[in-house]
PDB file of C-alpha atoms and ligand atoms in Angstrom:
ATOM      1  CA  MET N  51      56.173 -98.527  -0.272  1.00 87.00           C
ATOM      2  CA  HIS N  52      54.414 -95.518  -1.767  1.00 90.00           C
ATOM      3  CA  TYR N  53      56.419 -92.363  -0.977  1.00 92.00           C
ATOM      4  CA  LEU N  54      53.341 -90.555   0.363  1.00 94.00           C
ATOM      5  CA  ILE N  55      52.753 -93.273   2.943  1.00 96.00           C
ATOM      6  CA  LYS N  56      56.416 -93.285   3.865  1.00 95.00           C
ATOM      7  CA  ASN N  57      56.587 -89.498   4.234  1.00 95.00           C
ATOM      8  CA  SER N  58      53.316 -89.409   6.146  1.00 96.00           C
ATOM      9  CA  PHE N  59      54.573 -91.966   8.624  1.00 96.00           C
ATOM     10  CA  ILE N  60      58.001 -90.399   9.153  1.00 95.00           C
ATOM     11  CA  GLU N  61      56.461 -87.003   9.788  1.00 95.00           C
ATOM     12  CA  MET N  62      54.010 -88.411  12.309  1.00 96.00           C
ATOM     13  CA  TYR N  63      56.238 -90.816  14.155  1.00 96.00           C
ATOM     14  CA  PRO N  64      59.846 -89.639  13.751  1.00 93.00           C
ATOM     15  CA  ASP N  65      61.057 -91.980  16.512  1.00 94.00           C
ATOM     16  CA  LYS N  66      59.356 -95.089  15.240  1.00 93.00           C
ATOM     17  CA  GLU N  67      60.936 -97.542  12.925  1.00 91.00           C
ATOM     18  CA  LEU N  68      59.439 -97.930   9.511  1.00 89.00           C
ATOM     19  CA  ASN N  69      59.371-101.705   9.399  1.00 88.00           C
ATOM     20  CA  PHE N  70      56.041-102.487   7.788  1.00 92.00           C
ATOM     21  CA  ASP N  71      54.862-102.658   4.242  1.00 92.00           C
ATOM     22  CA  ALA N  72      52.085-100.545   2.783  1.00 94.00           C
ATOM     23  CA  LYS N  73      50.267 -99.959  -0.407  1.00 95.00           C
ATOM     24  CA  LEU N  74      48.181 -97.096  -1.781  1.00 95.00           C
ATOM     25  CA  LYS N  75      45.233 -97.924  -3.981  1.00 94.00           C
ATOM     26  CA  TYR N  76      42.647 -95.801  -5.729  1.00 94.00           C
ATOM     27  CA  SER N  77      39.273 -97.424  -5.723  1.00 92.00           C
ATOM     28  CA  LYS N  78      36.216 -96.723  -7.825  1.00 90.00           C
ATOM     29  CA  ALA N  79      34.135 -98.535  -5.230  1.00 88.00           C
ATOM     30  CA  PHE N  80      34.139 -95.471  -2.965  1.00 85.00           C
ATOM     31  CA  LYS N  81      31.816 -92.529  -3.282  1.00 79.00           C
ATOM     32  CA  GLY N  82      32.875 -88.923  -2.991  1.00 80.00           C
ATOM     33  CA  TYR N  83      36.174 -88.578  -1.157  1.00 86.00           C
ATOM     34  CA  ASN N  84      35.845 -91.555   1.127  1.00 87.00           C
ATOM     35  CA  ALA N  85      38.848 -93.601   2.103  1.00 92.00           C
ATOM     36  CA  ASN N  86      39.851 -96.343   4.479  1.00 93.00           C
ATOM     37  CA  VAL N  87      42.802 -98.349   5.632  1.00 94.00           C
ATOM     38  CA  LYS N  88      43.123-102.033   6.317  1.00 93.00           C
ATOM     39  CA  TYR N  89      45.844-103.416   8.507  1.00 92.00           C
ATOM     40  CA  SER N  90      46.717-107.080   8.467  1.00 90.00           C
ATOM     41  CA  ARG N  91      48.632-107.890  11.599  1.00 86.00           C
ATOM     42  CA  ASN N  92      50.151-111.168  10.517  1.00 87.00           C
ATOM     43  CA  LYS N  93      51.749-109.594   7.463  1.00 85.00           C
ATOM     44  CA  ASP N  94      52.326-106.194   9.117  1.00 88.00           C
ATOM     45  CA  PHE N  95      50.813-104.679   6.027  1.00 92.00           C
ATOM     46  CA  PHE N  96      48.700-101.544   5.551  1.00 94.00           C
ATOM     47  CA  GLU N  97      46.485-101.065   2.569  1.00 95.00           C
ATOM     48  CA  PHE N  98      45.264 -97.522   2.089  1.00 96.00           C
ATOM     49  CA  ARG N  99      42.296 -97.272  -0.205  1.00 96.00           C
ATOM     50  CA  LEU N 100      41.258 -93.861  -1.441  1.00 95.00           C
ATOM     51  CA  SER N 101      38.325 -93.102  -3.680  1.00 92.00           C
ATOM     52  CA  TYR N 102      39.243 -92.459  -7.293  1.00 90.00           C
ATOM     53  CA  ASN N 103      38.478 -88.762  -6.848  1.00 88.00           C
ATOM     54  CA  TRP N 104      41.596 -88.469  -4.702  1.00 92.00           C
ATOM     55  CA  LYS N 105      43.822 -89.045  -7.724  1.00 89.00           C
ATOM     56  CA  ASP N 106      43.877 -85.384  -8.691  1.00 86.00           C
ATOM     57  CA  VAL N 107      44.164 -83.976  -5.178  1.00 90.00           C
ATOM     58  CA  SER N 108      47.493 -82.415  -4.189  1.00 90.00           C
ATOM     59  CA  SER N 109      50.049 -84.559  -2.385  1.00 93.00           C
ATOM     60  CA  GLU N 110      50.051 -82.507   0.812  1.00 92.00           C
ATOM     61  CA  ILE N 111      46.315 -83.018   1.259  1.00 94.00           C
ATOM     62  CA  LYS N 112      46.651 -86.703   0.395  1.00 95.00           C
ATOM     63  CA  MET N 113      49.238 -86.956   3.148  1.00 96.00           C
ATOM     64  CA  GLY N 114      46.659 -85.434   5.465  1.00 96.00           C
ATOM     65  CA  ILE N 115      44.156 -88.173   4.823  1.00 96.00           C
ATOM     66  CA  ILE N 116      46.815 -90.879   5.075  1.00 97.00           C
ATOM     67  CA  GLN N 117      47.916 -89.458   8.420  1.00 97.00           C
ATOM     68  CA  ASN N 118      44.339 -89.223   9.537  1.00 95.00           C
ATOM     69  CA  LEU N 119      43.927 -92.909   8.743  1.00 96.00           C
ATOM     70  CA  PHE N 120      47.198 -93.737  10.521  1.00 95.00           C
ATOM     71  CA  ASN N 121      45.832 -91.982  13.599  1.00 95.00           C
ATOM     72  CA  ARG N 122      42.688 -94.041  13.386  1.00 92.00           C
ATOM     73  CA  VAL N 123      44.317 -97.417  12.902  1.00 92.00           C
ATOM     74  CA  ASN N 124      47.139 -96.804  15.396  1.00 91.00           C
ATOM     75  CA  LYS N 125      44.785 -95.117  17.874  1.00 92.00           C
ATOM     76  CA  THR N 126      47.066 -92.123  18.089  1.00 93.00           C
ATOM     77  CA  ASN N 127      46.250 -88.473  18.008  1.00 93.00           C
ATOM     78  CA  VAL N 128      49.186 -86.875  16.220  1.00 94.00           C
ATOM     79  CA  LYS N 129      48.516 -83.443  14.787  1.00 93.00           C
ATOM     80  CA  THR N 130      50.180 -82.314  11.585  1.00 94.00           C
ATOM     81  CA  LEU N 131      49.861 -79.455   9.156  1.00 94.00           C
ATOM     82  CA  ASN N 132      48.757 -81.942   6.506  1.00 95.00           C
ATOM     83  CA  ILE N 133      45.882 -83.163   8.653  1.00 95.00           C
ATOM     84  CA  GLU N 134      44.857 -79.579   9.187  1.00 92.00           C
ATOM     85  CA  MET N 135      44.921 -78.987   5.436  1.00 92.00           C
ATOM     86  CA  TYR N 136      42.930 -82.132   4.850  1.00 93.00           C
ATOM     87  CA  ASN N 137      40.275 -80.948   7.315  1.00 90.00           C
ATOM     88  CA  ILE N 138      40.006 -77.609   5.545  1.00 88.00           C
ATOM     89  CA  PHE N 139      39.813 -79.409   2.214  1.00 89.00           C
ATOM     90  CA  LEU N 140      37.046 -81.667   3.471  1.00 85.00           C
ATOM     91  CA  LYS N 141      35.036 -78.757   4.813  1.00 79.00           C
ATOM     92  CA  LYS N 142      35.334 -76.796   1.559  1.00 80.00           C
ATOM     93  CA  LEU N 143      34.708 -79.833  -0.547  1.00 78.00           C
ATOM     94  CA  THR N 144      31.149 -80.101   0.591  1.00 72.00           C
ATOM     95  CA  ASP N 145      30.393 -76.975  -1.405  1.00 71.00           C
ATOM     96  CA  TYR N 146      31.589 -78.564  -4.655  1.00 70.00           C
ATOM     97  CA  VAL N 147      30.318 -82.099  -4.484  1.00 73.00           C
ATOM     98  CA  PRO N 148      27.676 -82.698  -7.159  1.00 74.00           C
ATOM     99  CA  VAL N 149      24.137 -83.135  -5.934  1.00 79.00           C
ATOM    100  CA  THR N 150      22.546 -86.024  -7.768  1.00 82.00           C
ATOM    101  CA  LYS N 151      20.323 -87.776  -5.289  1.00 85.00           C
ATOM    102  CA  THR N 152      17.105 -86.568  -3.852  1.00 87.00           C
ATOM    103  CA  ASP N 153      13.704 -87.646  -2.674  1.00 91.00           C
ATOM    104  CA  GLU N 154      10.450 -85.740  -2.699  1.00 94.00           C
ATOM    105  CA  ILE N 155       9.564 -86.245   0.962  1.00 96.00           C
ATOM    106  CA  LEU N 156      13.051 -85.373   2.121  1.00 97.00           C
ATOM    107  CA  GLU N 157      13.192 -82.396  -0.187  1.00 96.00           C
ATOM    108  CA  LYS N 158       9.988 -81.006   1.291  1.00 97.00           C
ATOM    109  CA  SER N 159      11.359 -81.504   4.780  1.00 98.00           C
ATOM    110  CA  PHE N 160      14.613 -79.836   3.789  1.00 98.00           C
ATOM    111  CA  ASP N 161      12.717 -76.887   2.304  1.00 97.00           C
ATOM    112  CA  ARG N 162      10.595 -76.434   5.437  1.00 97.00           C
ATOM    113  CA  VAL N 163      13.615 -76.465   7.711  1.00 98.00           C
ATOM    114  CA  ASN N 164      15.677 -74.331   5.373  1.00 97.00           C
ATOM    115  CA  GLU N 165      12.997 -71.670   5.303  1.00 96.00           C
ATOM    116  CA  THR N 166      12.325 -71.664   9.041  1.00 97.00           C
ATOM    117  CA  TYR N 167      15.852 -71.902  10.413  1.00 97.00           C
ATOM    118  CA  PHE N 168      18.293 -71.004   7.659  1.00 95.00           C
ATOM    119  CA  ASP N 169      16.521 -68.183   5.768  1.00 93.00           C
ATOM    120  CA  ASN N 170      16.539 -70.469   2.727  1.00 93.00           C
ATOM    121  CA  LEU N 171      20.268 -69.916   2.497  1.00 92.00           C
ATOM    122  CA  MET N 172      21.431 -73.502   2.669  1.00 93.00           C
ATOM    123  CA  ILE N 173      22.304 -75.177  -0.596  1.00 90.00           C
ATOM    124  CA  LYS N 174      20.543 -78.496  -0.976  1.00 93.00           C
ATOM    125  CA  PRO N 175      22.757 -81.520  -0.338  1.00 93.00           C
ATOM    126  CA  ASN N 176      22.107 -85.042  -1.564  1.00 93.00           C
ATOM    127  CA  LEU N 177      19.105 -86.376   0.316  1.00 96.00           C
ATOM    128  CA  ILE N 178      18.587 -90.087   0.761  1.00 95.00           C
ATOM    129  CA  PHE N 179      16.607 -92.453   2.912  1.00 93.00           C
ATOM    130  CA  GLY N 180      18.422 -95.193   4.745  1.00 89.00           C
ATOM    131  CA  GLY N 181      17.050 -98.685   4.419  1.00 74.00           C
ATOM    132  CA  LYS N 182      14.246 -99.671   6.768  1.00 65.00           C
ATOM    133  CA  ASN N 183      16.622-101.812   8.750  1.00 62.00           C
ATOM    134  CA  ILE N 184      19.259 -99.207   9.223  1.00 65.00           C
ATOM    135  CA  GLN N 185      19.499 -98.395  12.916  1.00 73.00           C
ATOM    136  CA  THR N 186      20.567 -94.831  12.544  1.00 84.00           C
ATOM    137  CA  LEU N 187      18.162 -91.921  12.587  1.00 89.00           C
ATOM    138  CA  GLY N 188      20.259 -89.738  10.373  1.00 92.00           C
ATOM    139  CA  THR N 189      23.754 -88.910   9.249  1.00 92.00           C
ATOM    140  CA  TYR N 190      25.501 -86.166   7.369  1.00 92.00           C
ATOM    141  CA  SER N 191      28.544 -87.157   5.385  1.00 88.00           C
ATOM    142  CA  TYR N 192      30.906 -84.329   4.502  1.00 82.00           C
ATOM    143  CA  GLY N 193      32.773 -86.168   1.772  1.00 78.00           C
ATOM    144  CA  THR N 194      29.666 -86.746  -0.327  1.00 84.00           C
ATOM    145  CA  ASP N 195      27.522 -83.864   0.979  1.00 88.00           C
ATOM    146  CA  THR N 196      24.729 -86.277   1.791  1.00 92.00           C
ATOM    147  CA  ILE N 197      22.038 -86.285   4.434  1.00 95.00           C
ATOM    148  CA  MET N 198      20.719 -89.764   5.109  1.00 94.00           C
ATOM    149  CA  ILE N 199      17.516 -90.132   7.099  1.00 94.00           C
ATOM    150  CA  SER N 200      15.926 -93.306   8.386  1.00 92.00           C
ATOM    151  CA  LYS N 201      12.887 -94.356   6.418  1.00 90.00           C
ATOM    152  CA  LEU N 202      11.009 -95.067   9.648  1.00 89.00           C
ATOM    153  CA  LEU N 203      10.765 -91.332  10.281  1.00 92.00           C
ATOM    154  CA  ILE N 204       8.222 -90.998   7.475  1.00 92.00           C
ATOM    155  CA  LYS N 205       5.688 -91.928  10.132  1.00 89.00           C
ATOM    156  CA  ASP N 206       6.246 -88.673  11.952  1.00 94.00           C
ATOM    157  CA  LEU N 207       7.037 -85.610   9.852  1.00 96.00           C
ATOM    158  CA  ASN N 208       7.718 -83.469  12.916  1.00 96.00           C
ATOM    159  CA  LEU N 209      10.474 -85.847  14.021  1.00 95.00           C
ATOM    160  CA  LEU N 210      11.682 -86.142  10.448  1.00 96.00           C
ATOM    161  CA  ASP N 211      12.085 -82.365  10.331  1.00 97.00           C
ATOM    162  CA  TYR N 212      13.849 -82.420  13.680  1.00 97.00           C
ATOM    163  CA  VAL N 213      16.385 -84.986  12.491  1.00 96.00           C
ATOM    164  CA  MET N 214      16.694 -83.084   9.201  1.00 97.00           C
ATOM    165  CA  TYR N 215      17.414 -79.920  11.201  1.00 98.00           C
ATOM    166  CA  HIS N 216      20.085 -81.757  13.211  1.00 97.00           C
ATOM    167  CA  GLU N 217      21.833 -83.014  10.082  1.00 96.00           C
ATOM    168  CA  MET N 218      21.564 -79.612   8.400  1.00 97.00           C
ATOM    169  CA  LEU N 219      23.292 -78.101  11.415  1.00 96.00           C
ATOM    170  CA  HIS N 220      26.146 -80.519  10.754  1.00 94.00           C
ATOM    171  CA  LYS N 221      26.348 -79.282   7.187  1.00 92.00           C
ATOM    172  CA  LYS N 222      26.312 -75.671   8.349  1.00 92.00           C
ATOM    173  CA  LEU N 223      28.693 -75.894  11.291  1.00 90.00           C
ATOM    174  CA  LYS N 224      30.991 -78.663  10.023  1.00 82.00           C
ATOM    175  CA  TYR N 225      33.136 -79.663  12.933  1.00 75.00           C
ATOM    176  CA  GLN N 226      35.717 -78.200  15.280  1.00 72.00           C
ATOM    177  CA  GLN N 227      38.998 -79.580  16.458  1.00 68.00           C
ATOM    178  CA  LYS N 228      39.334 -78.961  20.161  1.00 68.00           C
ATOM    179  CA  ASN N 229      42.174 -80.282  22.323  1.00 65.00           C
ATOM    180  CA  GLY N 230      42.991 -82.720  19.578  1.00 63.00           C
ATOM    181  CA  ARG N 231      39.486 -84.141  19.460  1.00 68.00           C
ATOM    182  CA  THR N 232      36.965 -83.682  16.747  1.00 72.00           C
ATOM    183  CA  GLN N 233      33.876 -82.001  18.051  1.00 78.00           C
ATOM    184  CA  HIS N 234      30.687 -82.540  16.064  1.00 83.00           C
ATOM    185  CA  HIS N 235      28.150 -81.440  18.650  1.00 90.00           C
ATOM    186  CA  SER N 236      29.738 -78.263  19.932  1.00 89.00           C
ATOM    187  CA  PRO N 237      28.021 -75.968  22.446  1.00 91.00           C
ATOM    188  CA  GLU N 238      27.051 -73.758  19.496  1.00 92.00           C
ATOM    189  CA  PHE N 239      25.535 -76.779  17.762  1.00 94.00           C
ATOM    190  CA  LYS N 240      23.474 -77.594  20.816  1.00 94.00           C
ATOM    191  CA  ARG N 241      22.392 -74.002  21.253  1.00 95.00           C
ATOM    192  CA  LEU N 242      21.076 -73.874  17.693  1.00 96.00           C
ATOM    193  CA  GLU N 243      19.481 -77.288  17.997  1.00 96.00           C
ATOM    194  CA  ARG N 244      17.408 -76.033  20.925  1.00 95.00           C
ATOM    195  CA  LEU N 245      15.864 -73.384  18.672  1.00 96.00           C
ATOM    196  CA  TYR N 246      13.670 -76.068  17.108  1.00 96.00           C
ATOM    197  CA  PHE N 247      10.059 -75.009  17.638  1.00 95.00           C
ATOM    198  CA  ASP N 248       8.881 -78.250  19.283  1.00 96.00           C
ATOM    199  CA  LYS N 249      10.593 -78.235  22.662  1.00 95.00           C
ATOM    200  CA  ASP N 250       9.502 -81.826  23.256  1.00 96.00           C
ATOM    201  CA  ALA N 251      11.054 -83.066  20.032  1.00 95.00           C
ATOM    202  CA  GLU N 252      14.083 -84.495  21.814  1.00 93.00           C
ATOM    203  CA  SER N 253      12.042 -86.563  24.283  1.00 94.00           C
ATOM    204  CA  LYS N 254       9.648 -87.668  21.538  1.00 94.00           C
ATOM    205  CA  LEU N 255      12.617 -88.755  19.528  1.00 91.00           C
ATOM    206  CA  ASN N 256      14.080 -90.680  22.466  1.00 89.00           C
ATOM    207  CA  LYS N 257      10.794 -92.511  22.783  1.00 90.00           C
ATOM    208  CA  PHE N 258      10.844 -93.241  19.062  1.00 88.00           C
ATOM    209  CA  VAL N 259      14.419 -94.502  19.324  1.00 85.00           C
ATOM    210  CA  ARG N 260      13.530 -96.877  22.134  1.00 85.00           C
ATOM    211  CA  LYS N 261      10.428 -98.120  20.371  1.00 85.00           C
ATOM    212  CA  HIS N 262      12.294 -98.907  17.175  1.00 81.00           C
ATOM    213  CA  LYS N 263      15.515-100.029  18.837  1.00 75.00           C
ATOM    214  CA  PHE N 264      17.725 -97.519  17.105  1.00 71.00           C
ATOM    215  CA  LYS N 265      21.371 -97.280  17.949  1.00 66.00           C
ATOM    216  CA  GLY N 266      21.350 -93.517  17.811  1.00 61.00           C
ATOM    217  CA  TRP N 267      22.331 -90.856  15.363  1.00 62.00           C
ATOM    218  CA  PHE N 268      25.275 -88.853  14.230  1.00 58.00           C
TER     219      PHE N 268
HETATM  220 ZN1   ZN T 583      24.845 -85.227  15.091  1.00 61.55          ZN
END
């Protein structure tokens, strides 16, 4: 077993027996600093897959992401210094991820929102449209500094800007850890979100979501 996996596990679960097998793999299939873990129950085997970019990251931060993945797969909520370091790393990272993807419509939306609500101070992230079938209005991914917006929102630029604003707030505020839970929509987030000029935007968006059978947004 890879020593980082072993050390990560022992630190998290000192009373548990280390009786599984595990492997650490770097994968070029991942973008940014994404990672995942697969557990096969019949073999009691964990495969941790980290994007290739992780290769040069320090061991203590790597342990943080491994522990984070252990928490996810074991449905535990163990807190460690490494996880804390990993969270700081992830938040800082966003400022250094290369911006390579953009789209004219999204860029214009970003510029409008940036000027109105962020004094033009926000650095442009990657901006992409999700496929027409994607049932998510928008997402912001920290690891790749990317805002993804549903293509269906092209129909309504006001709602597009509103979703853009929401995702930009994620980029600005990152996330908080509170009582061991990750908080993405903090009270501060919601306060800022309400500053959007169209006070009916939320109900218009709910209508839009129902009409197009979206699952929601993040
Ligand atoms: Zn959100």
